[in-house]
Short mmCIF file of C-alpha atoms and ligand atoms in Angstrom, two decimals:
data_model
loop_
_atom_site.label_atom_id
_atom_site.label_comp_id
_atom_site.label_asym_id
_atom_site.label_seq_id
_atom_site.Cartn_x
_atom_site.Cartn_y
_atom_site.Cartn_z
CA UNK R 20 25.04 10.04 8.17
CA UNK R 21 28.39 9.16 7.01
CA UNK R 22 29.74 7.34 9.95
CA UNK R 23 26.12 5.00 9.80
CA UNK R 24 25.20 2.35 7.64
CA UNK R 25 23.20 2.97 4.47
CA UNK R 26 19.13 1.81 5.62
CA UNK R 27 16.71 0.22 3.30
CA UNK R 28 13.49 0.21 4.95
CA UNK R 29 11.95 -2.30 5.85
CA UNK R 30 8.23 -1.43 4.70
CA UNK R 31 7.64 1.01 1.94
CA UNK R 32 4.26 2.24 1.76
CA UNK R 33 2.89 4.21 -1.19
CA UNK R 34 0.05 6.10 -2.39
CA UNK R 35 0.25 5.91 -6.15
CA UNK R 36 -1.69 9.51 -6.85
CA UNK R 37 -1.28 11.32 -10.63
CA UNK R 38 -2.42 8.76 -13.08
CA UNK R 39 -5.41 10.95 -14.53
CA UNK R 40 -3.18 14.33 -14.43
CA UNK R 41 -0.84 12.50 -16.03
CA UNK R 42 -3.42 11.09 -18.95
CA UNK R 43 -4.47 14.67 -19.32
CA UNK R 44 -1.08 16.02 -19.73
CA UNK R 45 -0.84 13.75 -22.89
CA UNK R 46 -4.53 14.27 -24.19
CA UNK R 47 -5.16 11.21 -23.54
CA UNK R 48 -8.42 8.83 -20.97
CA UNK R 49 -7.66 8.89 -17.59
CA UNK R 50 -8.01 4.93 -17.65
CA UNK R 51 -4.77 5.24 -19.79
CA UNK R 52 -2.78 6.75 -16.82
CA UNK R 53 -4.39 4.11 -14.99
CA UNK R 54 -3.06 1.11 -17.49
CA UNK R 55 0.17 3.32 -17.39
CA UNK R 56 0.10 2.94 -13.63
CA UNK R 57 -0.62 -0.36 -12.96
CA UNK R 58 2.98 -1.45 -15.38
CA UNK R 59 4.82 0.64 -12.98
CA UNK R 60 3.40 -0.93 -9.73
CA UNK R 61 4.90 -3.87 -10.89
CA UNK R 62 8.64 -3.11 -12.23
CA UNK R 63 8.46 -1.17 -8.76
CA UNK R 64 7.52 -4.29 -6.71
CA UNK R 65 10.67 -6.04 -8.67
CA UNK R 66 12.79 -3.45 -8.02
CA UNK R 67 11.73 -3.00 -4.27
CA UNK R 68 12.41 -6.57 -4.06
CA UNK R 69 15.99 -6.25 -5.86
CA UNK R 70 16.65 -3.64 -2.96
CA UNK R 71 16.16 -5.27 0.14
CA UNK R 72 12.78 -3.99 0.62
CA UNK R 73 11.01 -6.70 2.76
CA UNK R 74 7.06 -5.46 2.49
CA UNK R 75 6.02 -2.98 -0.21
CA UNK R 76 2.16 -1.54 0.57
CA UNK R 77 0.07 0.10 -2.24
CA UNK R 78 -2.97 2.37 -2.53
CA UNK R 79 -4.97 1.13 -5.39
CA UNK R 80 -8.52 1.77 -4.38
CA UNK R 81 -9.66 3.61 -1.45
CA UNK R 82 -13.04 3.76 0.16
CA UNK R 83 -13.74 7.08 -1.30
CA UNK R 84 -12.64 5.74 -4.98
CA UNK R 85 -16.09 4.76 -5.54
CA UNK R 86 -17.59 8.13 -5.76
CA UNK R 87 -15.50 8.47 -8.93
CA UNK R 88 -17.85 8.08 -12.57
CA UNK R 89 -18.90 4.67 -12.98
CA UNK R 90 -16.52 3.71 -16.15
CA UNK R 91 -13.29 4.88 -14.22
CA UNK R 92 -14.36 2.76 -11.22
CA UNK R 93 -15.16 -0.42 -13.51
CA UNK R 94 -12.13 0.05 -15.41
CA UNK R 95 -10.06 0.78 -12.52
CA UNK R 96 -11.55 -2.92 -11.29
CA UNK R 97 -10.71 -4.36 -13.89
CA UNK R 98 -6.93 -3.53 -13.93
CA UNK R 99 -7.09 -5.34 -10.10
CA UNK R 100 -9.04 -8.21 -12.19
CA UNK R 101 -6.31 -8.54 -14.66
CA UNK R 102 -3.72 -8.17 -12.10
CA UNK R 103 -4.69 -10.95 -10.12
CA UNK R 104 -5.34 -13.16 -12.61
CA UNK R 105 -2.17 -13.12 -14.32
CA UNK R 106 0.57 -12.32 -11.89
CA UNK R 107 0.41 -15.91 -9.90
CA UNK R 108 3.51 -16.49 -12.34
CA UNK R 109 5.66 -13.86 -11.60
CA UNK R 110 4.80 -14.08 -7.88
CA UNK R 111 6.20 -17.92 -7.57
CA UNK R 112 9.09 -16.99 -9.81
CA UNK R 113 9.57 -13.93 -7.67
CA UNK R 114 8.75 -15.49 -4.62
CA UNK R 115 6.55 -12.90 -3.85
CA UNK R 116 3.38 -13.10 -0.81
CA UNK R 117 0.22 -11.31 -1.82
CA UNK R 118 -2.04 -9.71 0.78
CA UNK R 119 -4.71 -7.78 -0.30
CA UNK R 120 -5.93 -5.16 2.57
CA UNK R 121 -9.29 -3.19 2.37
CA UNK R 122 -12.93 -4.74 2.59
CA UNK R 123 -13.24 -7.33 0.01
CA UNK R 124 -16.87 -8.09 0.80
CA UNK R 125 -18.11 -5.18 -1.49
CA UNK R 126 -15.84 -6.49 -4.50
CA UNK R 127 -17.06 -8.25 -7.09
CA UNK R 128 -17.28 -11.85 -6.13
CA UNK R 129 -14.95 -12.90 -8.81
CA UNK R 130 -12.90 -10.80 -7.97
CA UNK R 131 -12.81 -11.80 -4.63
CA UNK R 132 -12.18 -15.74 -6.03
CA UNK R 133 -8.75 -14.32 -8.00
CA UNK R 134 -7.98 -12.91 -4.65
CA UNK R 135 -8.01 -15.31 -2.58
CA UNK R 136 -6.61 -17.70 -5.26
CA UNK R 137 -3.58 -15.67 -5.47
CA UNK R 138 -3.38 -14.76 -1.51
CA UNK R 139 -3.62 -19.05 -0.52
CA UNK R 140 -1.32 -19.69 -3.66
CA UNK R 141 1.31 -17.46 -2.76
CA UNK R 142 0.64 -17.15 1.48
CA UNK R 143 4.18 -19.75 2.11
CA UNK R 144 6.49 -17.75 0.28
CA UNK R 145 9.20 -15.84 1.82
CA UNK R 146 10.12 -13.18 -0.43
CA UNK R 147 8.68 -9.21 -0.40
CA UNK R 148 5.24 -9.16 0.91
CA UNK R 149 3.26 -7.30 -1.44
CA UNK R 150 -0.19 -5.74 -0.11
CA UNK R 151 -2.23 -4.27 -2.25
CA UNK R 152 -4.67 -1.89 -0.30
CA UNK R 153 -8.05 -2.27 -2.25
CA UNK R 154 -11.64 -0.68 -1.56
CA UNK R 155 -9.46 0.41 1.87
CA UNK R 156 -10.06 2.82 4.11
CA UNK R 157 -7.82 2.84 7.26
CA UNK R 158 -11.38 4.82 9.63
CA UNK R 159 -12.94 1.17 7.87
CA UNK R 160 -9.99 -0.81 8.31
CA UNK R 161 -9.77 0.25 12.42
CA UNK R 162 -14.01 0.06 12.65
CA UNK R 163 -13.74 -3.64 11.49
CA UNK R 164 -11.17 -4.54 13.81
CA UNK R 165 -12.99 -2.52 16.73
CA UNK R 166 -16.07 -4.36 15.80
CA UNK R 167 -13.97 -7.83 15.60
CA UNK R 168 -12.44 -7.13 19.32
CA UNK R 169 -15.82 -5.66 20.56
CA UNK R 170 -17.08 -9.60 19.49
CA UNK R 171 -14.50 -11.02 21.56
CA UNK R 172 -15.39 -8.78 24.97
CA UNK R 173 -19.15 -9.88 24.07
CA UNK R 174 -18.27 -13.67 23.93
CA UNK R 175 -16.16 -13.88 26.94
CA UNK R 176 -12.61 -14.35 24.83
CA UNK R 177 -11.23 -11.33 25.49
CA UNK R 178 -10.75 -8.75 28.63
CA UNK R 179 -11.15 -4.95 27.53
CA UNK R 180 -8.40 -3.79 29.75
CA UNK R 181 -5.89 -6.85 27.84
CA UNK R 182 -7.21 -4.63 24.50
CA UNK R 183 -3.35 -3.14 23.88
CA UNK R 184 -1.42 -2.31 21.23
CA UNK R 185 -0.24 -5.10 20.02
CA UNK R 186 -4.17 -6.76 20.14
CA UNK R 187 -5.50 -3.22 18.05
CA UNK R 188 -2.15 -3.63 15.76
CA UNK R 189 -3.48 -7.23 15.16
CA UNK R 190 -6.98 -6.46 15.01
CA UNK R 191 -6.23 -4.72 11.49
CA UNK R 192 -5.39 -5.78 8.13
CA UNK R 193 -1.80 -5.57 8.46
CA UNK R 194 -1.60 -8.23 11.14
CA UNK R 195 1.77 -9.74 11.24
CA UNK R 196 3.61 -7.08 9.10
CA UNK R 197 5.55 -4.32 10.55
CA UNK R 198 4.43 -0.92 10.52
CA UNK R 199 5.88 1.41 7.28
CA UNK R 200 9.14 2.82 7.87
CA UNK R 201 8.84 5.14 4.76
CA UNK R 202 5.10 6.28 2.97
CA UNK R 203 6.00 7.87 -0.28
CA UNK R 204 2.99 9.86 -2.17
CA UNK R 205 3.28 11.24 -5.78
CA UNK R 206 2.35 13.57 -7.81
CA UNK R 207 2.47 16.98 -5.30
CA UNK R 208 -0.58 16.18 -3.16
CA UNK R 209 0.67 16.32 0.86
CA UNK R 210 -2.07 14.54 2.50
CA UNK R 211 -2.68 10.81 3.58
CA UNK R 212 -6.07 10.39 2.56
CA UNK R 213 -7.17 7.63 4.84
CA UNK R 214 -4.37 5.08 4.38
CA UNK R 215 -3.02 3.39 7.20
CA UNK R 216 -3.82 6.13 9.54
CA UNK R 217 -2.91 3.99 12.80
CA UNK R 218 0.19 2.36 11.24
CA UNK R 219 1.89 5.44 9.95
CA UNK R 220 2.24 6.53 13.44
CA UNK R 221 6.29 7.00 13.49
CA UNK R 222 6.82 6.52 9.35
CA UNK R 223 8.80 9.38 7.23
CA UNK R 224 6.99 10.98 5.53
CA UNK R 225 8.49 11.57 1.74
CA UNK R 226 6.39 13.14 -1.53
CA UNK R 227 7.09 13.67 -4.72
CA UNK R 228 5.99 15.82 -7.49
CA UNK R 229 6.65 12.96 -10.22
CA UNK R 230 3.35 12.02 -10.95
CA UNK R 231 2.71 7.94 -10.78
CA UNK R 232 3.27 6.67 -14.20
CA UNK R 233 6.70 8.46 -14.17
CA UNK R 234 8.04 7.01 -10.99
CA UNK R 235 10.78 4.86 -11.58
CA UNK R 236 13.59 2.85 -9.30
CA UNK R 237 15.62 6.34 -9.75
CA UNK R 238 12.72 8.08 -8.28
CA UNK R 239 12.45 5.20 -5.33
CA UNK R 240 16.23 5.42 -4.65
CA UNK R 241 15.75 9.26 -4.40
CA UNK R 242 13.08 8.59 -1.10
CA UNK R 243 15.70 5.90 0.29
CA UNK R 244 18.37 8.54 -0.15
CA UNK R 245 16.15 11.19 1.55
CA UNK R 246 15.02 8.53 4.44
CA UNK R 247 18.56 8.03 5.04
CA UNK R 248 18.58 11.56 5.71
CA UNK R 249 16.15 11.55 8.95
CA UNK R 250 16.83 11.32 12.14
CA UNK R 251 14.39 8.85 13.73
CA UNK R 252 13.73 9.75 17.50
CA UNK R 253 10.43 8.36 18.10
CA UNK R 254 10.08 11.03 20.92
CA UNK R 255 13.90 10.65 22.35
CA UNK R 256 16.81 12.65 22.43
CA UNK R 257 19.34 12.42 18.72
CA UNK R 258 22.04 9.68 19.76
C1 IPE G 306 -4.20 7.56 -8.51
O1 IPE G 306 -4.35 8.45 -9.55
C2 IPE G 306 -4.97 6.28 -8.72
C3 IPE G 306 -6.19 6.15 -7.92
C4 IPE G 306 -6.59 6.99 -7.00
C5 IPE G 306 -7.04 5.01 -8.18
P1 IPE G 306 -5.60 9.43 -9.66
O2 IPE G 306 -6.64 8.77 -10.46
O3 IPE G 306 -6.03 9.91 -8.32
O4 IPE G 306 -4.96 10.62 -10.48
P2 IPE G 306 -5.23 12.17 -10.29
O5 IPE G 306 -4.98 12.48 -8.84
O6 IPE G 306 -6.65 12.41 -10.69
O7 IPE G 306 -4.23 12.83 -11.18
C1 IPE G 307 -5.66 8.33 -2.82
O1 IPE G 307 -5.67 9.08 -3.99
C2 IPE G 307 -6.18 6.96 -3.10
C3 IPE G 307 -5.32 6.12 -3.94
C4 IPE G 307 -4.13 6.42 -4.36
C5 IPE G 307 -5.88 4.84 -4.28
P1 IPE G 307 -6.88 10.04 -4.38
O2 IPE G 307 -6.50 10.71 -5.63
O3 IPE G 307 -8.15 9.29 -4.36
O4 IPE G 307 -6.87 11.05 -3.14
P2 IPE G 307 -7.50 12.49 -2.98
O5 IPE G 307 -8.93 12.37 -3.37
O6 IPE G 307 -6.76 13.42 -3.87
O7 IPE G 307 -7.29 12.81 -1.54
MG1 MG G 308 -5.56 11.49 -7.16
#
């Protein structure tokens, strides 16, 4: 490594995981580890930012979320409520261009107002893209963008065999931003649990035992530091 150039990545994905273990460490509601979570999202997204990070991707909600008890789910909505609602602020001061990813339709609808509020309001800046992944699944994410290009074959606008790449890459969610470089997870889980299953293709892989609410810019340095570390071949021979 020492004779190459340091690498910030250009996409950090994460999948925020320990904010109820980390309540119950401290006797305390899981919806505290959530509040506890949702501060750190966003000193992270300002520190991302500070480090070059171009597009920062969060799991806040997956499709499976909703089996959880009623009051987590409700409160976990409305820390997203909140959050939208209050951060169009920071994001023009920041700079910073909100995406949500996931299925919106089966938010609440004012919800889905503060959403798309915040998306058009901040949609011409150029600073970090921020997506939030909400009520997302990436099996849902790549059946509504098979069902969107299967629309186009029936109507005569599109050609199956011109389906590529690029058209399934653009067919999803993430349109338009480059796939994750680095997906970090927390809190000593090693799985992916359905997030961005066709978009982590060629992404390091880095987790962490820290559990959510304790991850810090330290703790985001550390993955840089260990993603400098890899080799990235994407099926080649080491230069
Ligand atoms: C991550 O923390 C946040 C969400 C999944 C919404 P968890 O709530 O999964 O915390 P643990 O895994 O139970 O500790
Ligand atoms: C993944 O965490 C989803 C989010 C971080 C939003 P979970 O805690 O829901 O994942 P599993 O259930 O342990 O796989
Ligand atoms: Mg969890």
């Amino acid at each position: 490594m020492s004779d190459k150039e340091y690498r910030i990545p250009a996409h950090v994905a994460i999948i925020m995981d320990g904010n109820g273990r980390w309540a119950k460490k401290r006797g305390l509601p899981r919806t505290m580890g959530h509040a506890q979570g949702a501060k750190v999202v966003e000193q992270i997204l300002e520190d991302a930012d500070h480090m070059g990070i171009r597009y920062l991707t969060v799991y806040a909600f997956s499709t499976e979320n909703w089996a959880r008890p009623d009051s987590e789910v409700t409160a976990l909505m409305n820390l997203l409520r909140t959050y939208m609602k209050t951060s169009l602020a920071k994001c023009a001061k920041n700079n910073v261009r909100i995406r949500v990813i996931g299925d919106k339709t089966r938010l609440d609808e004012d919800l889905q107002k503060a959403i798309a509020h915040l998306e058009e309001e901040t949609k011409n800046n150029t600073g970090i893209g921020f997506q939030i992944a909400i009520n997302y699944g990436a099996r849902d994410e790549m059946r509504r963008g098979i069902q969107d290009l299967a629309r186009k074959v029936a109507d005569g606008t599109l050609k199956p065999e011109d389906i590529d790449e690029a058209a399934i890459s653009g067919s999803l969610d993430t349109a338009g931003i480059p796939d994750p470089d680095l997906l970090i997870r927390t809190c000593g889980e090693e799985r992916i649990s359905n997030f961005l299953l066709w978009q982590i293709a060629y992404s390091e892989l880095y987790f962490t035992d820290k559990a959510w609410p304790d991850f810090d810019k330290e703790e985001l340095e550390k993955a840089i530091d260990a993603f400098n570390h890899r080799e990235r071949r994407y099926g080649g021979l080491v230069s």
